[in-house]
Short mmCIF file of C-alpha atoms in Angstrom, two decimals:
data_model
loop_
_atom_site.label_atom_id
_atom_site.label_comp_id
_atom_site.label_asym_id
_atom_site.label_seq_id
_atom_site.Cartn_x
_atom_site.Cartn_y
_atom_site.Cartn_z
CA UNK O 529 56.08 0.73 38.36
CA UNK O 530 58.50 -2.16 38.37
CA UNK O 531 59.80 -3.58 41.65
CA UNK O 532 62.74 -5.97 41.74
CA UNK O 533 63.64 -7.93 44.84
CA UNK O 534 66.96 -9.69 45.24
CA UNK O 535 68.17 -12.36 47.66
CA UNK O 536 70.39 -12.97 49.49
CA UNK O 537 71.94 -9.64 50.43
CA UNK O 538 75.20 -11.35 51.34
CA UNK O 539 76.60 -14.67 50.22
CA UNK O 540 79.80 -16.33 51.30
CA UNK O 541 81.08 -19.43 49.51
CA UNK O 542 84.25 -21.43 49.40
CA UNK O 543 86.40 -21.23 46.32
CA UNK O 544 85.23 -23.77 43.78
CA UNK O 545 81.69 -23.89 45.09
CA UNK O 546 78.65 -22.58 43.24
CA UNK O 547 76.78 -19.39 44.04
CA UNK O 548 73.14 -18.68 43.29
CA UNK O 549 71.44 -15.29 43.48
CA UNK O 550 67.71 -14.91 42.95
CA UNK O 551 65.51 -12.04 41.84
CA UNK O 552 61.81 -11.52 41.43
CA UNK O 553 60.10 -8.80 39.46
CA UNK O 554 56.59 -7.41 39.47
CA UNK O 555 55.98 -5.98 36.00
CA UNK O 556 54.81 -8.69 33.64
CA UNK O 557 55.74 -6.43 30.70
CA UNK O 558 59.43 -6.55 31.59
CA UNK O 559 61.32 -8.54 29.00
CA UNK O 560 65.00 -7.83 29.52
CA UNK O 561 66.93 -9.05 32.57
CA UNK O 562 70.61 -8.19 32.90
CA UNK O 563 73.02 -9.06 35.68
CA UNK O 564 75.81 -6.73 36.70
CA UNK O 565 78.97 -7.09 38.74
CA UNK O 566 80.12 -3.97 40.50
CA UNK O 567 83.40 -3.48 42.28
CA UNK O 568 83.77 -0.74 44.84
CA UNK O 569 83.74 2.70 43.26
CA UNK O 570 83.42 1.34 39.74
CA UNK O 571 80.70 1.26 37.13
CA UNK O 572 78.42 -1.79 36.86
CA UNK O 573 79.76 -4.38 34.44
CA UNK O 574 77.32 -6.52 32.48
CA UNK O 575 78.12 -10.19 33.01
CA UNK O 576 75.11 -11.81 31.37
CA UNK O 577 71.61 -10.92 30.27
CA UNK O 578 68.52 -12.76 29.17
CA UNK O 579 65.46 -11.78 27.23
CA UNK O 580 62.01 -13.12 27.86
CA UNK O 581 61.92 -15.32 24.77
CA UNK O 582 64.39 -17.78 26.32
CA UNK O 583 64.45 -19.63 29.61
CA UNK O 584 68.15 -20.11 30.12
CA UNK O 585 71.44 -18.71 28.94
CA UNK O 586 74.96 -19.78 29.73
CA UNK O 587 78.37 -18.23 29.27
CA UNK O 588 81.22 -20.35 30.59
CA UNK O 589 80.89 -20.37 34.40
CA UNK O 590 77.89 -18.06 34.46
CA UNK O 591 74.28 -18.95 33.72
CA UNK O 592 70.96 -17.24 34.10
CA UNK O 593 67.54 -18.85 34.24
CA UNK O 594 64.21 -17.11 33.76
CA UNK O 595 60.74 -18.22 34.83
CA UNK O 596 58.29 -15.80 33.27
CA UNK O 597 55.28 -17.41 34.86
CA UNK O 598 56.64 -16.99 38.36
CA UNK O 599 58.38 -13.73 37.45
CA UNK O 600 61.72 -14.70 38.80
CA UNK O 601 65.22 -15.14 37.45
CA UNK O 602 68.43 -16.42 38.92
CA UNK O 603 72.17 -16.07 38.44
CA UNK O 604 74.33 -19.16 38.79
CA UNK O 605 78.09 -18.96 39.11
CA UNK O 606 79.98 -22.25 39.12
CA UNK O 607 83.55 -22.96 40.18
CA UNK O 608 83.75 -19.65 42.01
CA UNK O 609 87.08 -17.87 42.25
CA UNK O 610 88.28 -15.11 44.60
CA UNK O 611 88.05 -12.59 41.76
CA UNK O 612 84.31 -13.26 41.61
CA UNK O 613 84.02 -11.42 44.93
CA UNK O 614 81.98 -8.24 44.30
CA UNK O 615 78.47 -6.88 44.52
CA UNK O 616 76.03 -8.33 42.01
CA UNK O 617 72.87 -6.60 40.86
CA UNK O 618 69.98 -7.94 38.88
CA UNK O 619 67.80 -5.58 36.89
CA UNK O 620 64.71 -5.56 34.74
CA UNK O 621 63.37 -3.39 31.98
CA UNK O 622 60.79 -3.26 29.25
CA UNK O 623 62.06 -3.32 25.71
CA UNK O 624 65.74 -4.07 26.14
CA UNK O 625 68.90 -2.31 27.20
CA UNK O 626 67.81 0.99 25.74
CA UNK O 627 65.11 1.44 28.32
CA UNK O 628 65.32 2.39 31.94
CA UNK O 629 66.47 -0.28 34.34
CA UNK O 630 65.03 -1.13 37.73
CA UNK O 631 67.74 -2.67 39.87
CA UNK O 632 67.57 -5.21 42.63
CA UNK O 633 69.05 -4.37 46.02
CA UNK O 634 72.32 -6.16 45.39
CA UNK O 635 74.19 -9.19 46.71
CA UNK O 636 77.63 -8.97 48.26
CA UNK O 637 79.40 -12.15 47.17
CA UNK O 638 82.51 -13.19 49.00
CA UNK O 639 84.53 -16.13 47.74
CA UNK O 640 86.82 -17.45 50.43
CA UNK O 641 90.01 -19.39 49.88
CA UNK H 1379 81.90 -2.16 22.41
CA UNK H 1380 80.21 1.18 22.81
CA UNK H 1381 81.84 3.62 25.21
CA UNK H 1382 80.19 6.05 27.58
CA UNK H 1383 82.46 8.52 29.31
CA UNK H 1384 81.58 10.56 32.36
CA UNK H 1385 83.37 13.59 33.73
CA UNK H 1386 84.50 14.36 36.32
CA UNK H 1387 85.21 11.10 38.10
CA UNK H 1388 85.06 12.82 41.45
CA UNK H 1389 84.28 16.29 42.70
CA UNK H 1390 84.18 18.03 46.06
CA UNK H 1391 82.10 21.16 46.37
CA UNK H 1392 80.93 23.50 49.08
CA UNK H 1393 77.38 23.41 50.32
CA UNK H 1394 75.18 25.77 48.34
CA UNK H 1395 77.18 25.63 45.13
CA UNK H 1396 76.29 23.88 41.88
CA UNK H 1397 78.09 21.05 40.17
CA UNK H 1398 77.83 19.91 36.54
CA UNK H 1399 78.47 16.33 35.49
CA UNK H 1400 78.91 15.38 31.84
CA UNK H 1401 78.00 12.11 30.17
CA UNK H 1402 79.21 11.46 26.63
CA UNK H 1403 78.66 8.61 24.23
CA UNK H 1404 82.01 8.48 22.46
CA UNK H 1405 81.35 6.27 19.46
CA UNK H 1406 77.61 6.25 18.99
CA UNK H 1407 74.67 8.58 19.10
CA UNK H 1408 72.27 8.34 22.01
CA UNK H 1409 68.84 9.93 21.81
CA UNK H 1410 68.19 8.74 25.34
CA UNK H 1411 70.48 8.63 28.33
CA UNK H 1412 69.72 7.72 31.91
CA UNK H 1413 70.97 9.16 35.17
CA UNK H 1414 71.23 6.99 38.26
CA UNK H 1415 72.24 7.72 41.82
CA UNK H 1416 73.85 5.24 44.15
CA UNK H 1417 74.31 5.86 47.86
CA UNK H 1418 76.97 3.84 49.74
CA UNK H 1419 76.11 0.15 49.98
CA UNK H 1420 72.84 0.68 48.15
CA UNK H 1421 71.50 -0.06 44.73
CA UNK H 1422 71.32 2.16 41.68
CA UNK H 1423 68.18 4.25 41.59
CA UNK H 1424 67.00 5.90 38.41
CA UNK H 1425 66.76 9.65 38.76
CA UNK H 1426 65.72 10.71 35.29
CA UNK H 1427 65.60 9.90 31.62
CA UNK H 1428 67.43 12.40 29.46
CA UNK H 1429 65.92 12.92 26.01
CA UNK H 1430 67.82 14.65 23.23
CA UNK H 1431 66.13 17.86 22.20
CA UNK H 1432 63.35 17.68 24.78
CA UNK H 1433 62.74 17.86 28.49
CA UNK H 1434 63.98 15.14 30.78
CA UNK H 1435 61.58 12.78 32.48
CA UNK H 1436 62.11 12.62 36.22
CA UNK H 1437 61.29 9.74 38.53
CA UNK H 1438 58.91 10.29 41.39
CA UNK H 1439 60.55 12.08 44.27
CA UNK H 1440 63.40 13.58 42.24
CA UNK H 1441 63.31 17.39 42.21
CA UNK H 1442 63.62 18.58 38.64
CA UNK H 1443 64.61 22.09 39.73
CA UNK H 1444 67.45 20.74 41.80
CA UNK H 1445 68.78 18.21 39.31
CA UNK H 1446 68.89 19.99 35.98
CA UNK H 1447 69.37 17.82 32.93
CA UNK H 1448 70.34 19.07 29.50
CA UNK H 1449 70.66 16.80 26.47
CA UNK H 1450 71.52 19.26 23.75
CA UNK H 1451 73.26 16.87 21.38
CA UNK H 1452 73.13 13.21 20.46
CA UNK H 1453 76.37 12.52 22.31
CA UNK H 1454 76.16 14.65 25.44
CA UNK H 1455 73.90 14.85 28.46
CA UNK H 1456 74.68 16.95 31.51
CA UNK H 1457 73.39 16.76 35.05
CA UNK H 1458 73.69 19.85 37.21
CA UNK H 1459 73.18 19.49 40.93
CA UNK H 1460 72.07 22.94 42.03
CA UNK H 1461 72.48 24.32 45.55
CA UNK H 1462 74.15 21.11 46.62
CA UNK H 1463 73.89 19.95 50.21
CA UNK H 1464 75.69 17.17 52.09
CA UNK H 1465 72.74 14.83 51.57
CA UNK H 1466 73.35 15.07 47.82
CA UNK H 1467 76.72 13.40 48.28
CA UNK H 1468 76.51 10.22 46.26
CA UNK H 1469 77.78 8.28 43.26
CA UNK H 1470 76.09 9.50 40.08
CA UNK H 1471 76.19 7.24 37.04
CA UNK H 1472 74.85 7.75 33.54
CA UNK H 1473 74.06 5.14 30.92
CA UNK H 1474 73.19 4.98 27.25
CA UNK H 1475 72.39 2.16 24.89
CA UNK H 1476 73.65 1.42 21.41
CA UNK H 1477 70.86 0.11 19.21
CA UNK H 1478 68.92 -1.08 22.24
CA UNK H 1479 71.39 -3.88 22.89
CA UNK H 1480 72.59 -3.28 26.41
CA UNK H 1481 73.15 -0.37 28.75
CA UNK H 1482 76.64 1.11 28.70
CA UNK H 1483 77.55 2.95 31.86
CA UNK H 1484 79.82 5.87 32.43
CA UNK H 1485 82.51 5.42 35.03
CA UNK H 1486 80.49 7.36 37.57
CA UNK H 1487 81.04 10.60 39.45
CA UNK H 1488 81.67 10.60 43.17
CA UNK H 1489 80.17 13.84 44.52
CA UNK H 1490 81.08 14.99 48.00
CA UNK H 1491 79.40 18.12 49.35
CA UNK H 1492 81.13 19.68 52.34
#
């Protein structure tokens, strides 16, 4: 089955700096890669996703890059703000959001003033 | 966007009793729903795939007789934790997808077994 690894497990940045979280996956048939932000006790919130037919996607301060050959994808957050502090999870699935997701282990992001 | 609602948000039960958690898609029909479990400071782990009108598909290591799943309609899936024990205390989250776009998650159920 699919295995998704995520690094780092914790990340502390100064407000205004950039944050990068990386994930690798094992199943070459995976073609949908979402990123979620989860606050304590809450449901995961989709912040951006990418499908395997593109290499990069951007939405304001958030971007995701995908390298299918190397089977890794990364989340980039620019101009970080304190409200970006949360746990971030990457995930992978075959066939889109309607299929089961395999999650990474999570990254605790802390944005310091 | 599509809404998935989960009930209850939290529940405390005594060891040995059973607890039912409901997951509803409020504004769309979902032939497939997913149940995840999340222990404190850990990731979400898929427990089972709930299929409308047929048996659920369980992930390896998940006891199907302990975690009963019923998906009797296109908008409702239920997860029953039978004979709950303290080690079953966790955050249970369901998800469903509208037209295979993205996964919509319920708000989660915090189960505490005492």
